[in-house]
PDB file of N, CA and C in Angstrom:
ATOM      1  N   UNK A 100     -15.662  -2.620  13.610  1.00 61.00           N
ATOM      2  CA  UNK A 100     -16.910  -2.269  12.974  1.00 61.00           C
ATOM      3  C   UNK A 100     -16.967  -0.752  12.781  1.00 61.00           C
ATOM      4  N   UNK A 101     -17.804  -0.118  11.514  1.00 67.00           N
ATOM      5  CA  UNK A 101     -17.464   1.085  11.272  1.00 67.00           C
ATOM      6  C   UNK A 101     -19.303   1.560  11.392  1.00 67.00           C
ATOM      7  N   UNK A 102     -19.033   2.539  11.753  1.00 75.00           N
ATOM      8  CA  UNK A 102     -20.409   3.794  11.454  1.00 75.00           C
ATOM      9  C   UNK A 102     -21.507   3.218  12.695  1.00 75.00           C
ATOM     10  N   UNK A 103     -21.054   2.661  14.005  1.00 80.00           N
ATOM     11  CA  UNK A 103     -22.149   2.292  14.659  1.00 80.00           C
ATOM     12  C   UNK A 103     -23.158   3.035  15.209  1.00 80.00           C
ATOM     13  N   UNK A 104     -22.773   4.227  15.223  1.00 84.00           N
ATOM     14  CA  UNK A 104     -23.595   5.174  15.300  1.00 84.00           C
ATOM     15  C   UNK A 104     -25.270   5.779  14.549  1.00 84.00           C
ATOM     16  N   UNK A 105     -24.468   4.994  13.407  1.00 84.00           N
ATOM     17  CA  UNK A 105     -25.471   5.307  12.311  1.00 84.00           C
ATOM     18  C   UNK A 105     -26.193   4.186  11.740  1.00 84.00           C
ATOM     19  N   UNK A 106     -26.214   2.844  13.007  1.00 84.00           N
ATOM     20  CA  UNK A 106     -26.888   1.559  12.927  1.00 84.00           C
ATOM     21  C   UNK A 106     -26.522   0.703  11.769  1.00 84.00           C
ATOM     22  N   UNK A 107     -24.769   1.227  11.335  1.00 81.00           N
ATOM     23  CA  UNK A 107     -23.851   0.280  10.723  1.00 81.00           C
ATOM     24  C   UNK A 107     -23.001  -0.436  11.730  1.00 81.00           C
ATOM     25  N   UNK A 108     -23.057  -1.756  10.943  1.00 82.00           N
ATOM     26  CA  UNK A 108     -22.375  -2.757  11.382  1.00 82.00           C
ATOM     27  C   UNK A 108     -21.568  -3.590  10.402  1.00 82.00           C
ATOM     28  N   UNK A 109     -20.914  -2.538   9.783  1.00 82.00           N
ATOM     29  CA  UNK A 109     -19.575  -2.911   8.653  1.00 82.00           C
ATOM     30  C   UNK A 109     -18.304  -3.259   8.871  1.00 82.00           C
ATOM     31  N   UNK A 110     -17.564  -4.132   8.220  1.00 84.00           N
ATOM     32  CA  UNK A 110     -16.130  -4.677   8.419  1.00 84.00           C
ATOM     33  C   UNK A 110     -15.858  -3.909   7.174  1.00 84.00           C
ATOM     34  N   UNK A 111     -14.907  -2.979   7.614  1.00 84.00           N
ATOM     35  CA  UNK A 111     -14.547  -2.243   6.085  1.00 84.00           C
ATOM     36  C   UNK A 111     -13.042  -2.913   5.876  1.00 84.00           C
ATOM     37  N   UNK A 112     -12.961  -3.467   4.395  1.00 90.00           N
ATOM     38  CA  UNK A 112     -11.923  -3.888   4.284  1.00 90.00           C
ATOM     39  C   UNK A 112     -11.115  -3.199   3.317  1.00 90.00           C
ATOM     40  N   UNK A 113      -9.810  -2.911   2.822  1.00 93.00           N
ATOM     41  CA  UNK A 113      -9.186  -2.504   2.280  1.00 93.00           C
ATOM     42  C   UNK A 113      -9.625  -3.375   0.981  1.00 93.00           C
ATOM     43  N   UNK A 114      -8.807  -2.806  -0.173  1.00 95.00           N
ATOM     44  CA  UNK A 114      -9.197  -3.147  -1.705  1.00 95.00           C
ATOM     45  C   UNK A 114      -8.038  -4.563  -1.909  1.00 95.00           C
ATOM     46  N   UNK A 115      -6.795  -4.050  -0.994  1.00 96.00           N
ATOM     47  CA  UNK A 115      -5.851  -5.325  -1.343  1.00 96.00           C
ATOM     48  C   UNK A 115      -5.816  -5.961  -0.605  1.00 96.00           C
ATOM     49  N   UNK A 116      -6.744  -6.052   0.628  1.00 96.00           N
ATOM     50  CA  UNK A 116      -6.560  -6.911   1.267  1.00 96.00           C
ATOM     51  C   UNK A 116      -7.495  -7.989   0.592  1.00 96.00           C
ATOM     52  N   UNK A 117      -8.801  -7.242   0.141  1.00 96.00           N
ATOM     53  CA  UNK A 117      -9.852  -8.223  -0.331  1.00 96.00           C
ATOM     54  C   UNK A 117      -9.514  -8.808  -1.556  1.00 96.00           C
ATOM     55  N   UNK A 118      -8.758  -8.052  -2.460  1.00 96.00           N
ATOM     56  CA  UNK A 118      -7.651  -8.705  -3.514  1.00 96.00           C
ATOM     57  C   UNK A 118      -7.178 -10.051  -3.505  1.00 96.00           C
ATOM     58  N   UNK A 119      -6.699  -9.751  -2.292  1.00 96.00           N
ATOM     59  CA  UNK A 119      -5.492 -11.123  -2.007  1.00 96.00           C
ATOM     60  C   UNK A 119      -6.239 -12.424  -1.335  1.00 96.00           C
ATOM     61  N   UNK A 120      -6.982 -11.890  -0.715  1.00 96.00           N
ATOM     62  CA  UNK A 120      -8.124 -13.164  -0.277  1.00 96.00           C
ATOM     63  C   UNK A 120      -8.206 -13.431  -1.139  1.00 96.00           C
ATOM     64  N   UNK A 121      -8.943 -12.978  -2.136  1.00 97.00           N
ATOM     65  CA  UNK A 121      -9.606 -13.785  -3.137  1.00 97.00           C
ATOM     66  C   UNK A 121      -8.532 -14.396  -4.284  1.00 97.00           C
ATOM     67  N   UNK A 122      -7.606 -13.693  -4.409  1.00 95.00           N
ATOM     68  CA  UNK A 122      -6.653 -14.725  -5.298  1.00 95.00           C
ATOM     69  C   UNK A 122      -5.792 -16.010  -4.532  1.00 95.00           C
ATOM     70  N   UNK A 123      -5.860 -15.476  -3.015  1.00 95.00           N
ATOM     71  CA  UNK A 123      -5.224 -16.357  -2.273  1.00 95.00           C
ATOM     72  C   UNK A 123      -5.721 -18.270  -2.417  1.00 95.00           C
ATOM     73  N   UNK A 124      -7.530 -17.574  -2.221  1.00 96.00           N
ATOM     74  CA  UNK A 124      -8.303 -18.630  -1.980  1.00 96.00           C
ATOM     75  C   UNK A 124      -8.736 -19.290  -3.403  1.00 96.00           C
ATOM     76  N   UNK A 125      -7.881 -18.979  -4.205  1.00 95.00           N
ATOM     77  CA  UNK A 125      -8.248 -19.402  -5.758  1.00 95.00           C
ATOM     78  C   UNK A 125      -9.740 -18.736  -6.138  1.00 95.00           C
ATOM     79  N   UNK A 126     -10.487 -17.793  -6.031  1.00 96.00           N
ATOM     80  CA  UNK A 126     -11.726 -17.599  -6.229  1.00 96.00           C
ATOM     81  C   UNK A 126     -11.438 -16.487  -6.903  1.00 96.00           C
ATOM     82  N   UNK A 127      -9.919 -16.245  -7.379  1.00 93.00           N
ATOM     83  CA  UNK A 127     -10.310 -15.102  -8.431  1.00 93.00           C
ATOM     84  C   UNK A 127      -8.884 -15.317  -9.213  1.00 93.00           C
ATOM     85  N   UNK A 128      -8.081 -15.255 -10.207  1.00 91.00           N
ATOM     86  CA  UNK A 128      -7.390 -15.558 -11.147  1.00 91.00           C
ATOM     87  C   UNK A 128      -6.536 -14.655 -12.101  1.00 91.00           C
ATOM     88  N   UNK A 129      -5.416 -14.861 -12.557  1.00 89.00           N
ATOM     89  CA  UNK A 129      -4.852 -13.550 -12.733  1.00 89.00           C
ATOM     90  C   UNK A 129      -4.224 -14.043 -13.734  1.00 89.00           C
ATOM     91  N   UNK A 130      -3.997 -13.763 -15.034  1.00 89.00           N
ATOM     92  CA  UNK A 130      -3.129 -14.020 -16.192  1.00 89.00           C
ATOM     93  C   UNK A 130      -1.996 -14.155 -15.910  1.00 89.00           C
ATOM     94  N   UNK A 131      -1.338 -14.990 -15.186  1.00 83.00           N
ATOM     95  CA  UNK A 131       0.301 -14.824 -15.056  1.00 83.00           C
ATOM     96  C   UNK A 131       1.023 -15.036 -15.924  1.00 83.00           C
ATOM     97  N   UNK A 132       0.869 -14.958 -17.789  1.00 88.00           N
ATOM     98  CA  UNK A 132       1.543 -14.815 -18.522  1.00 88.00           C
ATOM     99  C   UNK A 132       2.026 -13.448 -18.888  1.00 88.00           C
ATOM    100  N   UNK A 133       1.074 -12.341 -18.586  1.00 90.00           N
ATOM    101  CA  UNK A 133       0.563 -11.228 -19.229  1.00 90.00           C
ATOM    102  C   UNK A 133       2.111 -10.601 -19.364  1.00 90.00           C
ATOM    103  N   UNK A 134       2.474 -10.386 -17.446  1.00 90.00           N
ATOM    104  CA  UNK A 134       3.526  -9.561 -16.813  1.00 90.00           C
ATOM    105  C   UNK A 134       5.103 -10.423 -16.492  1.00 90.00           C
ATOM    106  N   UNK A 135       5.442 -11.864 -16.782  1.00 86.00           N
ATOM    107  CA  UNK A 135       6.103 -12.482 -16.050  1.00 86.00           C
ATOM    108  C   UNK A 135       7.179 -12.161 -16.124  1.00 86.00           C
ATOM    109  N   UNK A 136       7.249 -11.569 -17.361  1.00 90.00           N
ATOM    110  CA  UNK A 136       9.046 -11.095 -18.253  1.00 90.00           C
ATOM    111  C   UNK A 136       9.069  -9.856 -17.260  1.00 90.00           C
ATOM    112  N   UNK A 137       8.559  -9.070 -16.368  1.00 93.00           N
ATOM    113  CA  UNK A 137       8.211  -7.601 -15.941  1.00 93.00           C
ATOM    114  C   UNK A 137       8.787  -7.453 -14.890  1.00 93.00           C
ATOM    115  N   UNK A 138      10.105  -6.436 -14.374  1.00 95.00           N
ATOM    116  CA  UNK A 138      10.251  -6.205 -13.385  1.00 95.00           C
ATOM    117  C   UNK A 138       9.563  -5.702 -12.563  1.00 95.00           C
ATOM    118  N   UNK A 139       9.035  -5.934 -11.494  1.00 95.00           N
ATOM    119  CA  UNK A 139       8.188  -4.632 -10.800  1.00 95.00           C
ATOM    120  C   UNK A 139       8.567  -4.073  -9.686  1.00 95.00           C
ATOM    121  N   UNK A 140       8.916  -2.749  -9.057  1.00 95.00           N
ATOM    122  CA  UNK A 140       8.455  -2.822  -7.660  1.00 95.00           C
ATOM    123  C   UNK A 140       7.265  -1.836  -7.539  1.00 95.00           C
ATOM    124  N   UNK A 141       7.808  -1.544  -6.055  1.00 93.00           N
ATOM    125  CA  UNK A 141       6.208  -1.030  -5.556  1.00 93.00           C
ATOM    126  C   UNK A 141       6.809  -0.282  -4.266  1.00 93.00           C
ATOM    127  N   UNK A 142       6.092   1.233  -4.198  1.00 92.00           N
ATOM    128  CA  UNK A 142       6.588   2.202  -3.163  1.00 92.00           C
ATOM    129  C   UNK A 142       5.041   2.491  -2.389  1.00 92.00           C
ATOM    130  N   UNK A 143       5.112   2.065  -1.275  1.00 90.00           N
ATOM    131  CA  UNK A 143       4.553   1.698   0.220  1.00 90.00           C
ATOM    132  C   UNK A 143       3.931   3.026   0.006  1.00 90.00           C
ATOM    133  N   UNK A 144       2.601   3.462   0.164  1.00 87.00           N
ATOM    134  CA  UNK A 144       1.884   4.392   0.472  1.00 87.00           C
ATOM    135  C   UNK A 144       1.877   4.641   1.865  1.00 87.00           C
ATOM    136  N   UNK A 145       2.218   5.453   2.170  1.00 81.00           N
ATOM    137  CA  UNK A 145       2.264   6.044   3.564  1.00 81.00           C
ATOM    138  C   UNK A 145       1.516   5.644   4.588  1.00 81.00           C
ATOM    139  N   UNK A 146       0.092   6.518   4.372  1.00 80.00           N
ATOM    140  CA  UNK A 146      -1.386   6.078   5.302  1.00 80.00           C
ATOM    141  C   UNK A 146      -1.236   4.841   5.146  1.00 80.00           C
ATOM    142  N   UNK A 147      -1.532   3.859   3.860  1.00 87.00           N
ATOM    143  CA  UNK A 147      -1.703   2.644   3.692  1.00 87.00           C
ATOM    144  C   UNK A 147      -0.646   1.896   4.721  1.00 87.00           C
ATOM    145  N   UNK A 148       0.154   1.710   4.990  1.00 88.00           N
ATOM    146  CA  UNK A 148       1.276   1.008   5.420  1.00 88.00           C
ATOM    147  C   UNK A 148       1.495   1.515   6.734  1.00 88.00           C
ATOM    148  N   UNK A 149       1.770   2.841   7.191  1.00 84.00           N
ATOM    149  CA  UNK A 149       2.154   3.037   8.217  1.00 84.00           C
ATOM    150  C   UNK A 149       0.512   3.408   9.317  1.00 84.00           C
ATOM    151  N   UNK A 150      -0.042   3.636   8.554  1.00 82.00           N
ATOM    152  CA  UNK A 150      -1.354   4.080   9.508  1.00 82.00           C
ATOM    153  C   UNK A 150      -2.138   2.715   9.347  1.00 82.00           C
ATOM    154  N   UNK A 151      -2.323   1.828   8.496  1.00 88.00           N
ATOM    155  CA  UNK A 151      -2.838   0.730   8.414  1.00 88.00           C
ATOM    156  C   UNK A 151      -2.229  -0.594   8.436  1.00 88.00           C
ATOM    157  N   UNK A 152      -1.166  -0.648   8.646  1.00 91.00           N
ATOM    158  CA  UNK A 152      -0.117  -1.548   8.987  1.00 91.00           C
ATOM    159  C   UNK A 152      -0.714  -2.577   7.579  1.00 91.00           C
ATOM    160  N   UNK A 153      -0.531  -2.248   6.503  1.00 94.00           N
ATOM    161  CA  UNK A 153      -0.853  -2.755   5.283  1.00 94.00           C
ATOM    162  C   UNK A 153       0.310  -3.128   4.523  1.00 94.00           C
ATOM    163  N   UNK A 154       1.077  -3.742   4.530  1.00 95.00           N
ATOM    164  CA  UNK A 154       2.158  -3.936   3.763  1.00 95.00           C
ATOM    165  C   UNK A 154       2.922  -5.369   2.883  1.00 95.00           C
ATOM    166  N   UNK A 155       1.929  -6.447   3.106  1.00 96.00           N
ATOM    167  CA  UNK A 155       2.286  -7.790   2.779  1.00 96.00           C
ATOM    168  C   UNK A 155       1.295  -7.967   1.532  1.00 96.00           C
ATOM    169  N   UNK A 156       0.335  -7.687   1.768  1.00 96.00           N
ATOM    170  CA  UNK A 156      -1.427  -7.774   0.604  1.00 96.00           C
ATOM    171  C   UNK A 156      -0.546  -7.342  -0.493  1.00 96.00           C
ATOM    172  N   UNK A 157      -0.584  -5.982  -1.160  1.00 96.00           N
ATOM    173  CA  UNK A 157       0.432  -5.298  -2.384  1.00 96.00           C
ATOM    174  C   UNK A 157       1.563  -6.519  -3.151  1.00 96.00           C
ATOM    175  N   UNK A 158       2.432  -6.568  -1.779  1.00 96.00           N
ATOM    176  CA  UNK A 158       3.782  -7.344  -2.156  1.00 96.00           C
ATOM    177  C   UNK A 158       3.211  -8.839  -3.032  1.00 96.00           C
ATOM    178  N   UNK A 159       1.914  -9.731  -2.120  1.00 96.00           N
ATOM    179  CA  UNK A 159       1.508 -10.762  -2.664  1.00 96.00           C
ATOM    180  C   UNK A 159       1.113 -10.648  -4.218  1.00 96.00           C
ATOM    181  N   UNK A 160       0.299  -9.904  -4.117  1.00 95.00           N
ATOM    182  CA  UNK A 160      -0.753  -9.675  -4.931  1.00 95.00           C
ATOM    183  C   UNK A 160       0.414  -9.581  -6.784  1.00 95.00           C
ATOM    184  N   UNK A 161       1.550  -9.084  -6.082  1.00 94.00           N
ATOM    185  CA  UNK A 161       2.483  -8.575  -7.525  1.00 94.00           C
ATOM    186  C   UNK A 161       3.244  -9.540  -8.077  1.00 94.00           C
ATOM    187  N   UNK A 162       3.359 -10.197  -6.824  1.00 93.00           N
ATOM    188  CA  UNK A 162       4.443 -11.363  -7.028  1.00 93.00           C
ATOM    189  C   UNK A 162       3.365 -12.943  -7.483  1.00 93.00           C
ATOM    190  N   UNK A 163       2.030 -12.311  -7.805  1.00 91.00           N
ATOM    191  CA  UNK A 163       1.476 -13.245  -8.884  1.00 91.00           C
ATOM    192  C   UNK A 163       0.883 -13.093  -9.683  1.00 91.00           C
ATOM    193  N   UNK A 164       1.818 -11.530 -10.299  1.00 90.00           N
ATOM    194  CA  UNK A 164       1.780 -11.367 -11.367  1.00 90.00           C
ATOM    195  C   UNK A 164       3.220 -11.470 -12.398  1.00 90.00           C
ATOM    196  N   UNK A 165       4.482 -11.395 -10.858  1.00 91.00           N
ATOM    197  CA  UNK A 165       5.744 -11.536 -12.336  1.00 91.00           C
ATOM    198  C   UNK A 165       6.388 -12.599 -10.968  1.00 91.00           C
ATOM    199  N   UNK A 166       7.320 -12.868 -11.307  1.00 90.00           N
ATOM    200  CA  UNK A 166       8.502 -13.488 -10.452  1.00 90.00           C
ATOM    201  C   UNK A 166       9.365 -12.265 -10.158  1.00 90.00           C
ATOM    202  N   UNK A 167       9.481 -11.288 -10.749  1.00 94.00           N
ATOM    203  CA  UNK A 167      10.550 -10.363 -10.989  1.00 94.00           C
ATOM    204  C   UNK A 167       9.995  -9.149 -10.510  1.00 94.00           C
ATOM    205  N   UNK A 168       9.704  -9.772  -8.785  1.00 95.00           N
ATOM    206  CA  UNK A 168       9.143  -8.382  -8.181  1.00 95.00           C
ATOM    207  C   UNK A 168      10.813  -8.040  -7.144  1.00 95.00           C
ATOM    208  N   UNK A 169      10.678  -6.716  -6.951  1.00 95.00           N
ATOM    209  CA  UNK A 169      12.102  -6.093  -6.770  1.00 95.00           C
ATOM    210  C   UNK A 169      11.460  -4.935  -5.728  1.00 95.00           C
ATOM    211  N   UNK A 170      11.924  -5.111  -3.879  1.00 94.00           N
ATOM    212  CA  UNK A 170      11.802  -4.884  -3.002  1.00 94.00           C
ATOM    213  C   UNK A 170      12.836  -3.112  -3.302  1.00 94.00           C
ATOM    214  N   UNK A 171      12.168  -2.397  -3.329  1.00 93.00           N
ATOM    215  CA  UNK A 171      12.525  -1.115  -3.002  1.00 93.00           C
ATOM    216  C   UNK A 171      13.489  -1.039  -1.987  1.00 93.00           C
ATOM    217  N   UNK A 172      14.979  -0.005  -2.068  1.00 92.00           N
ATOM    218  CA  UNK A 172      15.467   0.312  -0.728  1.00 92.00           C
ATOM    219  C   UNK A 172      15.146   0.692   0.753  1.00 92.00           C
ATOM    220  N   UNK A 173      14.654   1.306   0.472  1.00 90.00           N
ATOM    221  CA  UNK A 173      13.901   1.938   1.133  1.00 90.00           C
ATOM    222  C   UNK A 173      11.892   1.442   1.099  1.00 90.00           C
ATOM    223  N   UNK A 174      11.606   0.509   2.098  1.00 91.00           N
ATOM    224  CA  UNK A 174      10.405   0.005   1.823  1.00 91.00           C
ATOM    225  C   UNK A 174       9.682  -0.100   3.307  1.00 91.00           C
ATOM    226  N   UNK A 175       8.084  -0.336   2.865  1.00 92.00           N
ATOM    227  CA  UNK A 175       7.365  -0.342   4.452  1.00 92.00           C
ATOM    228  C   UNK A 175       7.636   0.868   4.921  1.00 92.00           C
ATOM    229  N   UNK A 176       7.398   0.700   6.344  1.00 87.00           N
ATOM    230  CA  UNK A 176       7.539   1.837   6.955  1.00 87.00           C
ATOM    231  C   UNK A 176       8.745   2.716   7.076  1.00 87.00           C
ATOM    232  N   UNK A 177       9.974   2.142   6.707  1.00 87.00           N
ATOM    233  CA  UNK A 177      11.003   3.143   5.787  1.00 87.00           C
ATOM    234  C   UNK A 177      10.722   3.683   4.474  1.00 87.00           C
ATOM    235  N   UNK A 178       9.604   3.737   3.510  1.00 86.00           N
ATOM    236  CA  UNK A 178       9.289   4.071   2.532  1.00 86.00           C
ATOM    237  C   UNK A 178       9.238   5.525   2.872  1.00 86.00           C
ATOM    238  N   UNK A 179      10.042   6.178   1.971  1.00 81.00           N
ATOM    239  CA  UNK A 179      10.204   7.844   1.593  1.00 81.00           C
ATOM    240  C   UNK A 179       8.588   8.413   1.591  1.00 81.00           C
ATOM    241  N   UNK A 180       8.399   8.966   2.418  1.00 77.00           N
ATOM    242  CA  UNK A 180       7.008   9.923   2.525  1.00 77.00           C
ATOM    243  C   UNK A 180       7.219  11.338   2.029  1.00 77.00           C
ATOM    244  N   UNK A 181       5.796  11.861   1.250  1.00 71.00           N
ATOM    245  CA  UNK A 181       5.765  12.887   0.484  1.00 71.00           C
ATOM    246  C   UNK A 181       4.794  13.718   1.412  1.00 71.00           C
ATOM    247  N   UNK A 182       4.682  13.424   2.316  1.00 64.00           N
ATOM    248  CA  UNK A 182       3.543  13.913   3.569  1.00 64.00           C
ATOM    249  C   UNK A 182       2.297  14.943   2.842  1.00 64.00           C
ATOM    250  N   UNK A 183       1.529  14.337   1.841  1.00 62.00           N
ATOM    251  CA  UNK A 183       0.367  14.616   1.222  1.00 62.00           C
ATOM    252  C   UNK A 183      -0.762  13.775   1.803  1.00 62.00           C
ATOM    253  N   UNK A 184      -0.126  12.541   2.282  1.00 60.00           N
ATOM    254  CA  UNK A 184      -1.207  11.727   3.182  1.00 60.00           C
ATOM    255  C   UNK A 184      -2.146  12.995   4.201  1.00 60.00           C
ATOM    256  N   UNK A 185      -3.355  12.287   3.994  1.00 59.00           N
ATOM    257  CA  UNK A 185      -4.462  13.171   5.478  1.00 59.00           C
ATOM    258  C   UNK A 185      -4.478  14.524   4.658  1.00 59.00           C
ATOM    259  N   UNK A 186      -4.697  15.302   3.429  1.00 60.00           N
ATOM    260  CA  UNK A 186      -4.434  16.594   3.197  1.00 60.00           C
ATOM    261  C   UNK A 186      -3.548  17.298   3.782  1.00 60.00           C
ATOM    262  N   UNK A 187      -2.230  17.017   4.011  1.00 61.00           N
ATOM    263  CA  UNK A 187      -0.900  17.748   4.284  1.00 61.00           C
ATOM    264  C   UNK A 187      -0.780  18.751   3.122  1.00 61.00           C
ATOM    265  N   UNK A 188      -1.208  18.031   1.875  1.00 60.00           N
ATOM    266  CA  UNK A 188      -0.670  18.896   0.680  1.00 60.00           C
ATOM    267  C   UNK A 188      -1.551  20.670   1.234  1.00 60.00           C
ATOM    268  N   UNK A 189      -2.473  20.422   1.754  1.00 62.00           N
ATOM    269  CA  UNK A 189      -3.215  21.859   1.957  1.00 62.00           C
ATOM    270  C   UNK A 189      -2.356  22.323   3.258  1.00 62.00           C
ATOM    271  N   UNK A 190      -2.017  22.045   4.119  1.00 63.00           N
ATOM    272  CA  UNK A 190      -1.124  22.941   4.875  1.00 63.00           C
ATOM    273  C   UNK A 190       0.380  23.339   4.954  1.00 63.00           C
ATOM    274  N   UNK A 191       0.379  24.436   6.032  1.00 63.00           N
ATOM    275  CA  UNK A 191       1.537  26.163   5.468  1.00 63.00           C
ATOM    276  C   UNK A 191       2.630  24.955   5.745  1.00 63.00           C
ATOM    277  N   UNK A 192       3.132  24.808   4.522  1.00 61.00           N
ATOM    278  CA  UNK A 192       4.699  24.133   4.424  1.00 61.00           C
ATOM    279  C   UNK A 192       5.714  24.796   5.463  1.00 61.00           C
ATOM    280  N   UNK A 193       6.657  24.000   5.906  1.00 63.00           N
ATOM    281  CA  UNK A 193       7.998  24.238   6.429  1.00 63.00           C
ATOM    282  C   UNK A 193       8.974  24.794   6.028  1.00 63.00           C
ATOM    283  N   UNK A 194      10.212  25.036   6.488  1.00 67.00           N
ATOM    284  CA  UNK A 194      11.594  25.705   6.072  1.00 67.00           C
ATOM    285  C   UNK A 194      11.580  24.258   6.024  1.00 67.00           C
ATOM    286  N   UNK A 195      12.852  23.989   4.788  1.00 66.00           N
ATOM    287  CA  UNK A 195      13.287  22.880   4.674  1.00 66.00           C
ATOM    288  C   UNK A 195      14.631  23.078   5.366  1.00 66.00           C
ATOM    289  N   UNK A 196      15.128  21.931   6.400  1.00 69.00           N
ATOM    290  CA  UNK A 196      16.159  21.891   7.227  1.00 69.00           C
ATOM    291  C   UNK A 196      17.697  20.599   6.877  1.00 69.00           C
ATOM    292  N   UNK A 197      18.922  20.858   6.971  1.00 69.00           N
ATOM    293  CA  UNK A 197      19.408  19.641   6.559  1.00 69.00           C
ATOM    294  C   UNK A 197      19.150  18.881   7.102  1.00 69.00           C
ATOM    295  N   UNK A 198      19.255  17.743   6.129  1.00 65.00           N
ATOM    296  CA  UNK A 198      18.732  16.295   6.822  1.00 65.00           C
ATOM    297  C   UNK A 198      17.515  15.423   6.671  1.00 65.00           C
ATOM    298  N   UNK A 199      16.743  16.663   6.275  1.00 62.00           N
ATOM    299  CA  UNK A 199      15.357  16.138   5.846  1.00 62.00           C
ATOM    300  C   UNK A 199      15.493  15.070   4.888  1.00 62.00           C
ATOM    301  N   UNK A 200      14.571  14.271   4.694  1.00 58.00           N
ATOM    302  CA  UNK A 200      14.974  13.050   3.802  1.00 58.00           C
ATOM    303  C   UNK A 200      13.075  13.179   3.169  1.00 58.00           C
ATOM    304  N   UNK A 201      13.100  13.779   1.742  1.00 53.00           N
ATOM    305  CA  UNK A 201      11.626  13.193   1.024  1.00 53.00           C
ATOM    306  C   UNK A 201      11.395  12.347   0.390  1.00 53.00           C
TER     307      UNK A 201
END
């Protein structure tokens, strides 16, 4: 529950999670002609995935839109981070060192 402080008593849910419920549970519907010919993948948002352990909702949600969804090398919590998550982009950058992987 979020904001109890402030005499909230909210279940805050993510956008894909509530996505996928609802297409899960048939209560919401998706043109699956539109995209089917369409390769897709999809690169794991950082916060989303690693701070929210969010990573199956996305994958569903695509794969009913094509058949021809295509799992990144590098995916989930191996997904390449640009460390802009949390306003990183505003703080004093590093020496870049070998090895680093972005």
């Amino acid at each position: 529950m979020k904001y109890p402080d402030l005499g909230g008593k909210y279940e805050v849910v993510n956008y894909l999670q509530f996505l996928n419920k609802y297409l899960s549970a048939g209560k919401l519907k998706l043109n699956e002609t539109l995209l089917k010919d369409v390769t897709i993948t999809y690169h794991d948002p950082c916060y989303l995935g690693r701070a929210n352990d969010i990573y199956d909702e996305p994958r569903a949600i695509l794969k009913n839109l094509t058949a021809n969804f295509v799992e990144m090398h590098r995916n989930k919590s191996f997904a390449l981070c640009c460390g802009a998550g949390g306003a990183q982009m505003f703080k004093r950058g590093r020496e870049r060192r070998q090895g680093d992987i972005y």
